[in-house]
Coordinates of C-alpha atoms in Angstrom, one line a residue:
X12 CA 56.2 -23.9 39.8
X13 CA 59.9 -24.1 40.5
X14 CA 61.1 -25.9 43.6
X15 CA 62.2 -22.6 45.2
X16 CA 58.7 -21.1 45.0
X17 CA 57.3 -24.3 46.5
X18 CA 59.9 -24.2 49.3
X19 CA 59.1 -20.5 50.0
X20 CA 55.3 -21.3 50.1
X21 CA 55.9 -24.3 52.4
X22 CA 58.1 -22.2 54.8
X23 CA 55.4 -19.5 54.8
X24 CA 52.7 -22.0 55.6
X25 CA 54.8 -23.5 58.4
X26 CA 55.4 -20.1 59.9
X27 CA 51.7 -19.2 59.7
X28 CA 50.9 -22.5 61.5
X29 CA 53.4 -21.8 64.2
X30 CA 52.2 -18.3 64.6
X31 CA 48.5 -19.3 64.9
X32 CA 49.4 -22.1 67.3
X33 CA 51.3 -19.6 69.4
X34 CA 48.4 -17.2 69.4
X35 CA 46.0 -19.9 70.5
X36 CA 48.4 -20.9 73.3
X37 CA 48.8 -17.3 74.4
X38 CA 45.0 -16.8 74.3
X39 CA 44.5 -19.8 76.6
X40 CA 47.1 -18.5 79.0
X41 CA 45.5 -15.1 79.1
X42 CA 42.1 -16.7 79.8
X43 CA 43.6 -18.7 82.6
X44 CA 45.2 -15.6 84.1
X45 CA 41.9 -13.7 83.9
X46 CA 40.1 -16.5 85.7
X47 CA 42.8 -16.5 88.4
X48 CA 42.7 -12.8 88.7
X49 CA 38.9 -12.8 89.1
X50 CA 39.2 -15.4 91.9
X51 CA 41.9 -13.3 93.6
X52 CA 39.8 -10.1 93.3
X53 CA 36.8 -11.9 94.8
X54 CA 38.8 -13.2 97.7
X55 CA 40.2 -9.7 98.2
X56 CA 36.7 -8.2 98.3
X57 CA 35.7 -10.8 100.9
X58 CA 38.7 -9.8 103.0
X59 CA 37.9 -6.1 102.7
X60 CA 34.3 -6.8 103.7
X61 CA 35.5 -8.7 106.8
X62 CA 37.9 -5.9 107.7
X63 CA 35.0 -3.3 107.4
X64 CA 32.9 -5.5 109.8
X65 CA 35.8 -5.7 112.2
X66 CA 36.4 -2.0 112.1
X67 CA 32.7 -1.3 112.7
X68 CA 32.9 -3.6 115.7
X69 CA 36.0 -1.9 117.1
X70 CA 34.3 1.5 116.7
X71 CA 31.3 0.3 118.7
X72 CA 33.6 -1.0 121.4
X73 CA 35.6 2.2 121.5
X74 CA 32.5 4.3 121.8
X75 CA 31.4 2.1 124.8
X76 CA 34.8 2.5 126.4
X77 CA 34.8 6.3 125.8
X78 CA 31.4 6.5 127.5
X79 CA 32.7 4.5 130.5
X80 CA 35.8 6.6 130.7
X81 CA 33.8 9.8 130.6
X82 CA 31.6 8.5 133.4
X83 CA 34.7 7.6 135.4
X84 CA 36.1 11.1 134.9
X85 CA 32.9 12.7 136.1
X86 CA 32.7 10.4 139.1
X87 CA 36.3 11.2 140.0
X88 CA 35.9 15.0 139.6
X89 CA 32.7 14.9 141.5
X90 CA 30.6 16.5 138.8
X91 CA 28.1 13.7 139.1
X92 CA 27.4 11.2 141.8
X93 CA 28.7 7.7 141.0
X94 CA 25.8 5.2 140.7

């Protein structure tokens, strides 16, 4: 083999090594990002669940207030005796 062919093969092997190392590094970065994204999604789901609970609580309180207001309206207009 001539020195040129050996140099070409050496450069090819070096480029292949660099490429494979870069792919491994990229794969590790992607896996880390996936884990972080899963964690963020889990936290977001927890927050959404808390918001749903708070909205349900607010709806119950609003219904109670609406009932009290309706009773007050009826008492004011005289449709029903105030208890």
